[in-house]
Short mmCIF file of C-alpha atoms and ligand atoms in Angstrom, two decimals:
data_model
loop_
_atom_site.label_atom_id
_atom_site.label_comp_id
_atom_site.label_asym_id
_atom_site.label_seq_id
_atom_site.Cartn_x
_atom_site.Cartn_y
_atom_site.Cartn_z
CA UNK W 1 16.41 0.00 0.18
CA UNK W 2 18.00 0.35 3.34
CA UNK W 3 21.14 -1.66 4.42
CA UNK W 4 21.82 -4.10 7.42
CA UNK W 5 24.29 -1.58 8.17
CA UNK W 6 22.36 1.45 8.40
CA UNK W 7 20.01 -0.13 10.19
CA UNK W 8 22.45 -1.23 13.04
CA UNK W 9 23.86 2.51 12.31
CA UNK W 10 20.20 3.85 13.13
CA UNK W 11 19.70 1.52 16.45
CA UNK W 12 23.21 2.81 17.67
CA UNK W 13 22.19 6.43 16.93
CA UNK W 14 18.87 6.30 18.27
CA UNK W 15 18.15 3.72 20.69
CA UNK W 16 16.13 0.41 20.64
CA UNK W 17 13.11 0.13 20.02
CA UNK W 18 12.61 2.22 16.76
CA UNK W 19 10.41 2.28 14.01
CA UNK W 20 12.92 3.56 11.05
CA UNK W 21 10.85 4.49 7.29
CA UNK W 22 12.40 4.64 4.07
CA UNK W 23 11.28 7.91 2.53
CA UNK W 24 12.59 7.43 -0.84
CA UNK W 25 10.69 3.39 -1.14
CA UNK W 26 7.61 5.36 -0.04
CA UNK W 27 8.20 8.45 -2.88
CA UNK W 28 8.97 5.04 -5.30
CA UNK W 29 5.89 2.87 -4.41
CA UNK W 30 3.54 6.48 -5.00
CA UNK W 31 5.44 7.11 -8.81
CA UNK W 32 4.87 2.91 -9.55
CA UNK W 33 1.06 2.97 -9.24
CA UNK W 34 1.23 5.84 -11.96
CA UNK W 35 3.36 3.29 -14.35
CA UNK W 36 1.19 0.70 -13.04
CA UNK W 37 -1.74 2.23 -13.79
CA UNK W 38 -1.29 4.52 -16.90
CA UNK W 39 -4.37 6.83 -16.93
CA UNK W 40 -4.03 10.39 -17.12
CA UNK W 41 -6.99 10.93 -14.89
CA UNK W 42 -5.77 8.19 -12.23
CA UNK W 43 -5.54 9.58 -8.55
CA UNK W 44 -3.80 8.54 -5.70
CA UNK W 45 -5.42 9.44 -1.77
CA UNK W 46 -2.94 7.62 0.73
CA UNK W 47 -5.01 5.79 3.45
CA UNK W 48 -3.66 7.94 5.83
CA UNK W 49 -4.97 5.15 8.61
CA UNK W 50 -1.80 2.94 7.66
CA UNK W 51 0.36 5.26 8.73
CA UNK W 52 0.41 9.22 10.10
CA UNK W 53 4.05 9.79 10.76
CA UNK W 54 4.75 13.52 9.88
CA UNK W 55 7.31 13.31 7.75
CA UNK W 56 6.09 10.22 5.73
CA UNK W 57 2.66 12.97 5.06
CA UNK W 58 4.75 15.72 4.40
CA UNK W 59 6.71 13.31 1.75
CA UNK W 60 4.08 12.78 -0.03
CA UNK W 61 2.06 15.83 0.24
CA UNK W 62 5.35 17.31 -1.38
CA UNK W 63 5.11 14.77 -4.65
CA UNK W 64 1.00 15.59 -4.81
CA UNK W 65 -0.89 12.62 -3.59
CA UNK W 66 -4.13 13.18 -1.58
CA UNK W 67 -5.34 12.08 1.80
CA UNK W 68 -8.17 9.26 2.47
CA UNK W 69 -9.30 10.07 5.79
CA UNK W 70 -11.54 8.07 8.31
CA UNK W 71 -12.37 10.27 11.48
CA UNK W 72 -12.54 14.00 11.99
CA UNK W 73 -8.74 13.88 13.91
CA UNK W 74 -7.46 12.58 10.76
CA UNK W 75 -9.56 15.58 8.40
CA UNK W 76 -7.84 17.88 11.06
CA UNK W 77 -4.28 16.47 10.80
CA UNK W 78 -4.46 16.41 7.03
CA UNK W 79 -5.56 20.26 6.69
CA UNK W 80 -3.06 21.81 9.47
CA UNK W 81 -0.62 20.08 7.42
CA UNK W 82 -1.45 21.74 4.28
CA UNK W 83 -3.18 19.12 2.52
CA UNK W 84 -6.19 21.16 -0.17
CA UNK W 85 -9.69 19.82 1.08
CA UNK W 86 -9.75 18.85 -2.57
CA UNK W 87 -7.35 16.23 -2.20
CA UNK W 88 -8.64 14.72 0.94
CA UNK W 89 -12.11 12.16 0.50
CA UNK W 90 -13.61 11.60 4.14
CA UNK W 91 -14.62 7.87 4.28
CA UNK W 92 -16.09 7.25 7.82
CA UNK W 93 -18.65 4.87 9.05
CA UNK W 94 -21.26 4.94 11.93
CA UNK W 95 -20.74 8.91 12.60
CA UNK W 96 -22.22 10.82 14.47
CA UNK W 97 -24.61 14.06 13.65
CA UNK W 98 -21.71 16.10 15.33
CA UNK W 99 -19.06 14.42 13.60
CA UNK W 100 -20.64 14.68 9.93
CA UNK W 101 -21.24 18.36 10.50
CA UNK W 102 -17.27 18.72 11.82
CA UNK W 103 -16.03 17.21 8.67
CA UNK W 104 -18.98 18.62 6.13
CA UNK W 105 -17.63 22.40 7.43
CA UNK W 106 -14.30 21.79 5.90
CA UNK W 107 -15.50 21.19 2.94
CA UNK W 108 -14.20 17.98 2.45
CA UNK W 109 -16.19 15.36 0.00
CA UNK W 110 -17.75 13.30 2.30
CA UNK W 111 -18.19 9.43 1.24
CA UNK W 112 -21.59 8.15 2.53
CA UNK W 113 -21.82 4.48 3.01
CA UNK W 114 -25.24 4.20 4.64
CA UNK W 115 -28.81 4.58 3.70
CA UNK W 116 -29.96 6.24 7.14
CA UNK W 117 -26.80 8.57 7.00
CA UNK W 118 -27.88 9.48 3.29
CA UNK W 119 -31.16 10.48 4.22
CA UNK W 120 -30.09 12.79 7.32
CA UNK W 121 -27.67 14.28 5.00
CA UNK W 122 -30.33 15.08 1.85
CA UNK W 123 -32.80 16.45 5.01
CA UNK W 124 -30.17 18.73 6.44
CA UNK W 125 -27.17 19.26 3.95
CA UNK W 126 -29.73 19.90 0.85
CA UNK W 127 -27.55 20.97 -2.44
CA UNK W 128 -24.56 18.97 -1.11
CA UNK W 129 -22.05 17.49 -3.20
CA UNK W 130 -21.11 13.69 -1.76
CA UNK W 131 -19.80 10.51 -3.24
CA UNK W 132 -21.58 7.33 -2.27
CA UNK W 133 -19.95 3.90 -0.52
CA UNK W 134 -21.09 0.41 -2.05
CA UNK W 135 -20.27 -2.61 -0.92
CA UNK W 136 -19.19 -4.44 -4.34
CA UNK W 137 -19.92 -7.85 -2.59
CA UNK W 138 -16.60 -9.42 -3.19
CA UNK W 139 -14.83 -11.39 -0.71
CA UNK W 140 -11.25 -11.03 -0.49
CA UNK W 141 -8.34 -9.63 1.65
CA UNK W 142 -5.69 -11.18 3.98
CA UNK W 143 -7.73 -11.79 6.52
CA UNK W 144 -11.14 -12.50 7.60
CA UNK W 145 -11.34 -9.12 9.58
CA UNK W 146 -9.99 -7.32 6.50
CA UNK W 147 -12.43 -7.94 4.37
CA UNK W 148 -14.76 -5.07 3.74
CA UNK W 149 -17.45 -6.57 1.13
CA UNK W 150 -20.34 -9.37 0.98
CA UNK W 151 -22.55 -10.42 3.81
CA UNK W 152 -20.71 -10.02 7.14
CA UNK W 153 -19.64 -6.58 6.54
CA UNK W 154 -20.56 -3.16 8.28
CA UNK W 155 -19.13 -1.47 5.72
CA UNK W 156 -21.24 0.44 2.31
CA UNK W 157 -24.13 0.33 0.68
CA UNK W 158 -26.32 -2.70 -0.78
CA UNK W 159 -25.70 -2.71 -4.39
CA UNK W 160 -29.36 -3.39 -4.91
CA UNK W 161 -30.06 -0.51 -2.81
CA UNK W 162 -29.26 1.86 -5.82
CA UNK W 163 -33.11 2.81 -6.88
CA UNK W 164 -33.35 3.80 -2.92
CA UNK W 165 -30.39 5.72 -3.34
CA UNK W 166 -31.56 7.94 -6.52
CA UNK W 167 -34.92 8.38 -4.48
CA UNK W 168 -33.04 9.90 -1.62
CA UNK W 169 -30.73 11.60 -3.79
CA UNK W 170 -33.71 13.13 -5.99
CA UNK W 171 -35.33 13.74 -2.67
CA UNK W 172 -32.35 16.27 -1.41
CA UNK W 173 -31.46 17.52 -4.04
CA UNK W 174 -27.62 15.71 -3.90
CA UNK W 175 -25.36 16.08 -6.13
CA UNK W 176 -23.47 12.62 -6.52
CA UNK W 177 -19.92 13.39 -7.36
CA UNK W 178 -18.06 10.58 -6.71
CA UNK W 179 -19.11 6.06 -5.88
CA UNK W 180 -16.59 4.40 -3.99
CA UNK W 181 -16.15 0.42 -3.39
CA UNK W 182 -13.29 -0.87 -1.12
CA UNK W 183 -13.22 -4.94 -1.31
CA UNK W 184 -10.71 -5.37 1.39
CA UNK W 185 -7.10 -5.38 2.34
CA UNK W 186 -4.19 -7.38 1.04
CA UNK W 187 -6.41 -8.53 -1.62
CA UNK W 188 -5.02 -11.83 -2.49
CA UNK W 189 -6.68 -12.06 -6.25
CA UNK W 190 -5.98 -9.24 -9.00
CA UNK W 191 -9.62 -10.97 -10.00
CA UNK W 192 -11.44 -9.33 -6.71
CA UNK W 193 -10.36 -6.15 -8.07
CA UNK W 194 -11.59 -6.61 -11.12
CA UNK W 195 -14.87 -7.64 -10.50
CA UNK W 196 -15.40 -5.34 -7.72
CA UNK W 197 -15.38 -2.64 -10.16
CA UNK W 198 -17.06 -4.10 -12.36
CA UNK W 199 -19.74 -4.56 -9.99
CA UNK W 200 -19.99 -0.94 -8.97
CA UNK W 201 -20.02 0.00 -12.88
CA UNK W 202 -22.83 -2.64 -13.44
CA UNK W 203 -25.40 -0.32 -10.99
CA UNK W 204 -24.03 3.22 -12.68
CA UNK W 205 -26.09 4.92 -15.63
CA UNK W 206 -26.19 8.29 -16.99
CA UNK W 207 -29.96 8.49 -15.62
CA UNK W 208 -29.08 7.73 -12.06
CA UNK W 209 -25.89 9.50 -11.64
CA UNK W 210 -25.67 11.96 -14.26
CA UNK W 211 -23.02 14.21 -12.50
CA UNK W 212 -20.11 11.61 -11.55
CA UNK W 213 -16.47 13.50 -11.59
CA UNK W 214 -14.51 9.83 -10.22
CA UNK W 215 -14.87 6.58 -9.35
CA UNK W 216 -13.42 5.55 -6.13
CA UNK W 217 -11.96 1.05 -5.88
CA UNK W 218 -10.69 1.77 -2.50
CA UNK W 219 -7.03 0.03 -1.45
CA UNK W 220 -5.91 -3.45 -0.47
CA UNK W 221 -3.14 -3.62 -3.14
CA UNK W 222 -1.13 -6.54 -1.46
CA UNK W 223 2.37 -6.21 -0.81
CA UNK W 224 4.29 -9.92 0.27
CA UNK W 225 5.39 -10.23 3.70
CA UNK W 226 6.78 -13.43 3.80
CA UNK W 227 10.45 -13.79 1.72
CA UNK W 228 9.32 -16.35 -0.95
CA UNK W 229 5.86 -14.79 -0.62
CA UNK W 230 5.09 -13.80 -4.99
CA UNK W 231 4.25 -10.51 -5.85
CA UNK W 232 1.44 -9.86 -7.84
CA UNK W 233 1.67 -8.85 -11.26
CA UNK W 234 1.36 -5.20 -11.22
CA UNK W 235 2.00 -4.17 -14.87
CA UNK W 236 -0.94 -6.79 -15.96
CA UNK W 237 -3.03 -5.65 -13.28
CA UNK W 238 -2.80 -1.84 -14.13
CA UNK W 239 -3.27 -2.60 -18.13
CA UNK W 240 -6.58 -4.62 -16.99
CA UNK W 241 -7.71 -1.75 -14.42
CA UNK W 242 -7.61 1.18 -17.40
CA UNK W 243 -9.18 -1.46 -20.22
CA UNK W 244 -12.18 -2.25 -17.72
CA UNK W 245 -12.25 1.69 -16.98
CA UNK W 246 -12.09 2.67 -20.04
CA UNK W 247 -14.86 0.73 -21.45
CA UNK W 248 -17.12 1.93 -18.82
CA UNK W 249 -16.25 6.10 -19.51
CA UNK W 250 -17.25 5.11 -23.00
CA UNK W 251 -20.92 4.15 -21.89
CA UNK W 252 -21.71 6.43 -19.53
CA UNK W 253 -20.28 8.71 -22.19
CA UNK W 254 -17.78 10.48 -20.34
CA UNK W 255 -14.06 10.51 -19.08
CA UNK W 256 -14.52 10.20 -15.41
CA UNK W 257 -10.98 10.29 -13.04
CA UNK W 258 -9.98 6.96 -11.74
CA UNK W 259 -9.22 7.15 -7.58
CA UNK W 260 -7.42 4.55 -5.90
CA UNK W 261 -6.95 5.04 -1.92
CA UNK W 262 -4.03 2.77 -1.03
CA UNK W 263 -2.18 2.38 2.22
CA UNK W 264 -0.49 -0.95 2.37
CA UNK W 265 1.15 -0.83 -0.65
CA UNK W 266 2.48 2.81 0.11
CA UNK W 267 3.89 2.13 3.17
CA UNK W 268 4.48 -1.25 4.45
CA UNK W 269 7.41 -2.59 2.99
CA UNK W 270 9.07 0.88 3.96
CA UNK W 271 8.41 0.68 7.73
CA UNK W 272 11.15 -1.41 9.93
CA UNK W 273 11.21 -1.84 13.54
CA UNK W 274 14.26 -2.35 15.52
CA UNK W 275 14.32 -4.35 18.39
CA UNK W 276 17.01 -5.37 20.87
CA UNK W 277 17.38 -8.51 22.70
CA UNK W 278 17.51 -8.72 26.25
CA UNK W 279 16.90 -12.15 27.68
CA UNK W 280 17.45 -15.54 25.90
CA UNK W 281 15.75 -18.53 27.96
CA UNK W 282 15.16 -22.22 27.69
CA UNK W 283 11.87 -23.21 28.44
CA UNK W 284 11.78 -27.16 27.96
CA UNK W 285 11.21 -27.29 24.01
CA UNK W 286 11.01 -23.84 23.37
CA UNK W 287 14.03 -21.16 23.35
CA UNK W 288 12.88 -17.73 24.14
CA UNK W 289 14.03 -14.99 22.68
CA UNK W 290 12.82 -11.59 25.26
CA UNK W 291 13.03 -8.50 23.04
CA UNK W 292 12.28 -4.57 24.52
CA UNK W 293 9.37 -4.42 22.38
CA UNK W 294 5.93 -5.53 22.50
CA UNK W 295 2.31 -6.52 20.97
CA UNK W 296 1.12 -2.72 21.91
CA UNK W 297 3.75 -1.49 19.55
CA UNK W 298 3.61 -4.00 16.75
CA UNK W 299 -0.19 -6.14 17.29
CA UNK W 300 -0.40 -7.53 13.68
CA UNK W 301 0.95 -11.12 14.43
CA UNK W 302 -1.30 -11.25 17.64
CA UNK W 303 -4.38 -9.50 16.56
CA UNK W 304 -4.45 -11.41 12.87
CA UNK W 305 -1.59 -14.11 13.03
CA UNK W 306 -0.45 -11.54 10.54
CA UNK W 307 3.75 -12.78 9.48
CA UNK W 308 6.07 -10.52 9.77
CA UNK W 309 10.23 -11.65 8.52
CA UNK W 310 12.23 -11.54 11.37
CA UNK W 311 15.74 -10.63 10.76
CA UNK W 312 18.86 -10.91 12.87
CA UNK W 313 20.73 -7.74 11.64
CA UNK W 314 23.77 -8.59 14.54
CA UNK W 315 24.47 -12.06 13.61
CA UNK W 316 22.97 -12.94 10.33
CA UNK W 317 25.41 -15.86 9.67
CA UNK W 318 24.89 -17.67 12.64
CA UNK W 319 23.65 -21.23 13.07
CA UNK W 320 19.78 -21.77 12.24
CA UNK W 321 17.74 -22.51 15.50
CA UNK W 322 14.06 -22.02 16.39
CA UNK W 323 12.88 -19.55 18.50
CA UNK W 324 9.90 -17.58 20.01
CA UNK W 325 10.43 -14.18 19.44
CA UNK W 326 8.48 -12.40 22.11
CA UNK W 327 8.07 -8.86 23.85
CA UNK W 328 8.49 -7.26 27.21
CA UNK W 329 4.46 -7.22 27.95
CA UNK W 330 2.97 -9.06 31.17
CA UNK W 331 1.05 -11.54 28.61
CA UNK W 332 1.70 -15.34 27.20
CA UNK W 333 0.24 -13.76 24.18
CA UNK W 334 3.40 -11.74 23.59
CA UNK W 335 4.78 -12.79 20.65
CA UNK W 336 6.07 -11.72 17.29
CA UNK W 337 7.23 -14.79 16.10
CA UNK W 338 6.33 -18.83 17.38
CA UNK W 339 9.27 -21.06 16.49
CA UNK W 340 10.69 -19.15 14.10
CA UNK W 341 13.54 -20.71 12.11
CA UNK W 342 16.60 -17.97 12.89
CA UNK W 343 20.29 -17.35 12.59
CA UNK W 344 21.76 -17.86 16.17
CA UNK W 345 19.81 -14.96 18.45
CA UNK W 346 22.49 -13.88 21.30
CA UNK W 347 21.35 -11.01 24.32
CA UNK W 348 22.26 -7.83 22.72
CA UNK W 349 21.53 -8.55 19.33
CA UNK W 350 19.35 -5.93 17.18
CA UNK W 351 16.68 -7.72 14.87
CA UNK W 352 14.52 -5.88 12.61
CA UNK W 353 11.09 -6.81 12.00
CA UNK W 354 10.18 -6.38 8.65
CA UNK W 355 6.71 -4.93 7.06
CA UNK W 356 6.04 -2.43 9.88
CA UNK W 357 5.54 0.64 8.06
CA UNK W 358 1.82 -0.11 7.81
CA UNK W 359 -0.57 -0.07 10.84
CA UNK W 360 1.72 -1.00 13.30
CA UNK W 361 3.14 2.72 14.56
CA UNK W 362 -0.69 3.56 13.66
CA UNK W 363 -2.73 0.69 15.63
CA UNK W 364 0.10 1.08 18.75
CA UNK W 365 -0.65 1.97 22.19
CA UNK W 366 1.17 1.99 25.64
CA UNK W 367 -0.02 -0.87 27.31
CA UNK W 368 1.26 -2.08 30.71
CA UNK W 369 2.87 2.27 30.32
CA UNK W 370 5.63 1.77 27.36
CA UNK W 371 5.91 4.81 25.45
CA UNK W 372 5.79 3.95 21.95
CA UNK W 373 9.20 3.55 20.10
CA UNK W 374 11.06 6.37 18.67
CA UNK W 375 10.51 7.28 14.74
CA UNK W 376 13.34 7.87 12.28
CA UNK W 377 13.48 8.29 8.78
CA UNK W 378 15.70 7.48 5.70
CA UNK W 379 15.74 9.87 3.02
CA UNK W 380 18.25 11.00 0.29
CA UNK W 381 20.63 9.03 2.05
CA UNK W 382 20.19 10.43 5.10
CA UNK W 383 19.19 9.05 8.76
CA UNK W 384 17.00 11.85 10.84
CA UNK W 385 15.19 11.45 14.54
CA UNK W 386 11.59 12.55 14.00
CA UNK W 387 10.25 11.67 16.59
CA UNK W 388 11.24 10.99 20.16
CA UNK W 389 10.02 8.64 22.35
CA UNK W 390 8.62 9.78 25.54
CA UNK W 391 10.73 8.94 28.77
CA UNK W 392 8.57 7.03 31.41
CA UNK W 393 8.78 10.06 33.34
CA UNK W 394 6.88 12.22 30.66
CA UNK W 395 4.48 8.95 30.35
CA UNK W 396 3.87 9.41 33.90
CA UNK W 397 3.29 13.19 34.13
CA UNK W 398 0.93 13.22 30.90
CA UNK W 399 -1.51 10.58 32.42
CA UNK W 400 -1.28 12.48 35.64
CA UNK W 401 -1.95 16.12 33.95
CA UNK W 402 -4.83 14.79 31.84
CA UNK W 403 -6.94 14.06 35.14
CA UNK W 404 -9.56 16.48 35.64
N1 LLP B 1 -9.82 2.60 1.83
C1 LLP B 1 -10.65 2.23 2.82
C2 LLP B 1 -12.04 2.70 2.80
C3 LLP B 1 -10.19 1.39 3.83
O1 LLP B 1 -11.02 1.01 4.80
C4 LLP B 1 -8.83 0.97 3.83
C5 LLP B 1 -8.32 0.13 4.90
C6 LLP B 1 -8.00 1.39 2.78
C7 LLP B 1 -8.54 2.21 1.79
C8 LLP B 1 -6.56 1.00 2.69
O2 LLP B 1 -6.39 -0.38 2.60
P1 LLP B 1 -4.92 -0.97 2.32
O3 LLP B 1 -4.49 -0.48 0.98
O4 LLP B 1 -4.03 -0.47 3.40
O5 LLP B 1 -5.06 -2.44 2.36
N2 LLP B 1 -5.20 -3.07 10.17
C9 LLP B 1 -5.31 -4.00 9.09
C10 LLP B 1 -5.75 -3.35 7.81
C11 LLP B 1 -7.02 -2.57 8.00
C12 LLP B 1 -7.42 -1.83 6.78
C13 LLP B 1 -8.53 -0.90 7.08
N3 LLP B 1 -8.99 -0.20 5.94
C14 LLP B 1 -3.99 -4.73 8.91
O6 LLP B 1 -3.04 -4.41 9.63
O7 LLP B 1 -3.88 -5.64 8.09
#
């Protein structure tokens, strides 16, 4: 865990605003899902979405977890940075011809979740080895746009699809490695896991998929974000996960590996962002708090109503008051907090929003032209820059080069 005090020691050494990730929590959250979870053929692919920081991949490339990967860039990223094609599963929707046959040269395992993609790929990838995306048609996740199963979904196959499926497969001569269900994320209900699985077993037979190496339940382990938020019961959880899993090896007759593609879980709770205050302003009922950060850098509370804990690193004793915690963009919309309970916020006081190691850096941008923050890292004790934020000048010139 990382200390008040390094934290104000990282937002004096760096500058404001910073995203600042706790190597070693990340290293710890990977080795818990493996005492979690105690199956010797469980495997871990980070959903390299939630996060692509360098140094947080290099991490755990180092301690041997693989890559889920949802777009040729992130294929690319994951290879240059030494990542075996064997560890990475490619789990895209609605590609195109030109991206399939991008990713499908790697060598990759590609995860189809579509009939229509299917069939392209048994007419002109014959022989290939894929793994197959169901939707397991259970409805869970932190939020409605989260959710990746049941009726509203773009996301996997129809379950009672599957005789289609063999057809095609037959057809092309496929060879299914791998099925794959992802319910959605910040699952709320150890249940939904459960029976998603379950309901991807319930379709699998020797006779339809007599070549399976894994089965795939996706990510959406849910971390708490809020302080008196519980924590779900891991340890029962895991036990359940291997008795369900292995009960269905022993049908199909086989000891399959067990793949698990988290990103939340891995990275969120490591992930801090440092802001400053700037302004402090009445406005009738409400007092403002004006930070130098913005929704482009941190969009979870505006683009879900996600919470994230606010805390006020510089005076952390002071007398409760509420406040609007909002950023430096030219929108009303601007906020990170709305009447947030909070020690005493004065002008100059550093605040750390917590939770922001997971799709936060990832889902940024540089609306109304702010470079996105600075990114350090705490490892073995041990505060490091690893990336730099671009001056406004540098914005500038790159916008300006990249006109043809
Ligand atoms: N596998 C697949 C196929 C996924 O689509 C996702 C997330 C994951 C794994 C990892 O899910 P996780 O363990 O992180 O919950 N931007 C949203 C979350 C979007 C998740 C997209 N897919 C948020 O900030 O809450």
């Amino acid at each position: 865990m990382i200390s008040n005090k390094v934290m104000l020691e990282a937002a004096e050494k760096f500058g404001t605003p910073l995203f600042l990730y706790d190597i070693d929590k990340i290293r710890e959250c990977y080795n818990s899902l493996f005492k979690f979870i105690p199956y010797k053929g469980l495997k871990i692919h980070y959903a390299l979405k939630a996060n692509y920081n360098i140094a947080i991949l290099k991490a755990l490339r180092d301690i041997g977890c693989g890559l889920d990967t949802v777009s040729p860039g992130e294929v690319a990223l994951a290879l240059q940075l030494g990542f075996k094609k064997e560890d990475i599963i490619y789990t895209a929707n609605n590609m195109t011809d030109a991206e399939f046959a991008e990713v499908a040269a790697t060598g990759v395992v590609m995860n189809i979740g579509e009939l229509s993609r299917l069939e392209k790929t048994a007419r002109n990838y014959p022989g290939s080895r894929i793994c197959l995306r169901f939707n397991p048609d259970v409805k869970d996740g932190d939020n409605e746009k989260t959710m990746t199963a049941g009726d509203l979904t773009k996301f996997g196959i129809l379950l009672d699809d599957v005789e289609k499926v063999v057809e095609i497969v037959r057809k092309g001569d496929l060879h299914v490695v791998g099925l794959h269900e992802h319910t959605g994320s910040g699952l709320q209900k150890a249940e939904s896991v459960y029976q998603s699985m379950k309901n991807l077993m319930n379709i699998v037979t020797k006779e339809r998929f007599p070549e399976l190496e894994f089965l795939d339940f996706g990510g959406g382990f849910k971390v708490p974000y809020m302080p008196d938020e519980k924590r779900i019961d891991y340890v029962v959880m895991g036990r359940e996960i291997v008795s369900i899993f292995e009960d269905f090896c022993k049908k199909y007759g086989r000891d399959l590996k067990m793949y698990f593609e988290p990103g939340k879980y891995m990275v969120a709770e490591a992930g801090h962002l440092l802001v400053e205050v700037n302004t402090i302003k009445k406005n009738r009922s409400r007092i403002i708090a004006g930070c130098n950060s913005g929704f482009p850098q941190l969009i979870r509370p505006v683009m879900y109503g996600a919470y994230h804990h606010i805390v006020n690193l510089s005076n952390p004793d002071g007398e409760l008051q509420k406040y609007d915690i909002c950023g430096n963009i030219c929108e009303t919309g601007d906020r990170f907090a709305e009447e947030r309970m909070m020690p005493e916020i004065r002008e100059y006081d550093i605040l750390e929003i917590q939770n922001a190691g997971a799709y936060c850096y990832s889902m940024g941008g540089v609306y109304n032209l702010r470079p996105m923050p600075s990114e350090a890292v705490y490892a073995d004790g041990e505060l490091k820059l690893v990336r730099k934020a671009q001056s406004n000048a540098e914005l500038a010139s790159e916008i300006i080069a990249s006109a043809l």
